[in-house]
CSV table of C-alpha atoms in Angstrom, one decimal:
chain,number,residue,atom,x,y,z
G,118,UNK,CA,94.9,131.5,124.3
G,119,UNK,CA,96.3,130.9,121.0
G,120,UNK,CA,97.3,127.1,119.8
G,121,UNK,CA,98.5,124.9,121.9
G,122,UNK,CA,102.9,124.7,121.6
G,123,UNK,CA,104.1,121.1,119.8
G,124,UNK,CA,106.1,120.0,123.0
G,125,UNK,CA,103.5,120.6,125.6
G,126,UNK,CA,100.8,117.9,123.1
G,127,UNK,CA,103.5,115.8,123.0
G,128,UNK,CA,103.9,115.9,126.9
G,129,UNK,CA,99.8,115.8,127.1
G,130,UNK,CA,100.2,112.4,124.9
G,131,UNK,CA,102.8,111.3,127.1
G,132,UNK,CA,101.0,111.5,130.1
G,133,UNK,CA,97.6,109.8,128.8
G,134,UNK,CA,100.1,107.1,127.1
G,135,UNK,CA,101.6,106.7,131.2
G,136,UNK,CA,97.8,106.1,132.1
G,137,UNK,CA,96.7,104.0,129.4
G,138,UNK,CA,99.7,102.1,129.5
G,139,UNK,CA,99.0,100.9,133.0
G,140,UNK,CA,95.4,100.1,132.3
G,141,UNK,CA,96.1,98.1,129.1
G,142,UNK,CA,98.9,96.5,131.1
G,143,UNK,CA,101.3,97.3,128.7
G,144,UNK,CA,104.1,94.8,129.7
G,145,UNK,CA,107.2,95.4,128.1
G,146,UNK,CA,108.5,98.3,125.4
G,147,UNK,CA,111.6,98.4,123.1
G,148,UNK,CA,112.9,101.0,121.0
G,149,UNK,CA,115.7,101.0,118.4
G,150,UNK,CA,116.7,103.0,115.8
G,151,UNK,CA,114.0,101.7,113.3
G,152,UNK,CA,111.4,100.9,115.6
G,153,UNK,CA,109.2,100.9,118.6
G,154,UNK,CA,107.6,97.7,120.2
G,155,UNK,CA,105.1,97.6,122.6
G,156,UNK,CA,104.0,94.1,124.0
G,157,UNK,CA,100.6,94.2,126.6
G,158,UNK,CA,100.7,91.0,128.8
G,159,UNK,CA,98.9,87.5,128.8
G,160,UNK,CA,96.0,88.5,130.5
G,161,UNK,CA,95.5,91.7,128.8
G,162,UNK,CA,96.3,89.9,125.5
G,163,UNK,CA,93.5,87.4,126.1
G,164,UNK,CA,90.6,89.7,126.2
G,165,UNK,CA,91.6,91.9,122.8
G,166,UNK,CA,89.2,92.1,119.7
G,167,UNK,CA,92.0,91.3,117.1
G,168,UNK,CA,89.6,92.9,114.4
G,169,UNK,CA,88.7,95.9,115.5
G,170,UNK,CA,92.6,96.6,116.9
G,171,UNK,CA,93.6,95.6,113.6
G,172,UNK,CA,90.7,98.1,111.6
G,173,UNK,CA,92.1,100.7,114.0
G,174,UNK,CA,95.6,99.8,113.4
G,175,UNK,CA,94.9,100.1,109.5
G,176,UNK,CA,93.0,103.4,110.1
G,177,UNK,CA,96.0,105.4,111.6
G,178,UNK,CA,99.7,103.9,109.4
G,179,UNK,CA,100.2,100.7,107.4
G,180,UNK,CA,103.0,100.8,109.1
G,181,UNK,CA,101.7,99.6,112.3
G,182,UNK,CA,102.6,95.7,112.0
G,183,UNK,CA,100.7,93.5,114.9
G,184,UNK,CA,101.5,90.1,116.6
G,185,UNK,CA,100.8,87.9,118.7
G,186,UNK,CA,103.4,85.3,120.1
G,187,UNK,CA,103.7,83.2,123.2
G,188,UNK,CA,100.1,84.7,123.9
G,189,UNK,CA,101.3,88.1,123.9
G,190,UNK,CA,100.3,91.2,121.4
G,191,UNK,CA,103.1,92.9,120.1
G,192,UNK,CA,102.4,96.4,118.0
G,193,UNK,CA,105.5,97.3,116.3
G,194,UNK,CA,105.4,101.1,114.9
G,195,UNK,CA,108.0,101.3,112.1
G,196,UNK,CA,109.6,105.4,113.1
G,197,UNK,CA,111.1,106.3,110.2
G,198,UNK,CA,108.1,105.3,107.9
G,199,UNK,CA,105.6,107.1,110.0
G,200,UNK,CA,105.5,110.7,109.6
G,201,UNK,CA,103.6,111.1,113.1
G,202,UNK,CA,104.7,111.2,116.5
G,203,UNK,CA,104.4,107.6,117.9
G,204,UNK,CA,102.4,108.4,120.8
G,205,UNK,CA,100.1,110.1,118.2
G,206,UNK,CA,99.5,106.0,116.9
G,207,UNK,CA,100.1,104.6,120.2
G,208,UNK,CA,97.3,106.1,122.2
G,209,UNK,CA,94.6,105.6,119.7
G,210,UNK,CA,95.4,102.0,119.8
G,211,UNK,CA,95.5,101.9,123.6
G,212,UNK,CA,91.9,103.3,123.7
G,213,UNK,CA,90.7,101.3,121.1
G,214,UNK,CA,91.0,98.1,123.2
């Protein structure tokens, strides 16, 4: 069949992201210009191995930064310093917790 297009993995990420999102309970995300934020909620926050999100976070960009305020994880993706596709970082992340 030949490799697969760019745009149609992007929309194969983008569709496990939708899943994984709702199972991680991904509460909130914000995107600017420089950034992208995704914060999981209280509950979900709760129950994370901070090591081995942070090993995995370390794995795929340094410039994945990772919080956690008001009992909340945030993981902050800086965009213009990462020279994947953020759903590339993202869903590794998502399935590593």
């Amino acid at each position: 069949f030949g490799p697969l297009p760019e745009d149609m993995r992007i929309y194969m990420l983008a569709k496990l992201y939708e899943n994984l999102a709702l199972a991680k309970d991904v509460e909130k995300v914000r995107e600017d210009s420089r950034k992208i934020v995704f914060t999981l909620s209280k509950d979900a926050s709760r129950d994370i191995h901070g090591d081995l999100l942070f090993g995995k976070a370390n794995e795929l960009s340094r410039f994945i930064h990772l919080s956690y305020r008001q009992g909340r994880l945030s993981i902050m993706i800086e965009k213009g310093k990462v020279s994947k596709h953020p759903l590339e970082l993202i869903v590794p992340l998502l399935e590593s917790i």
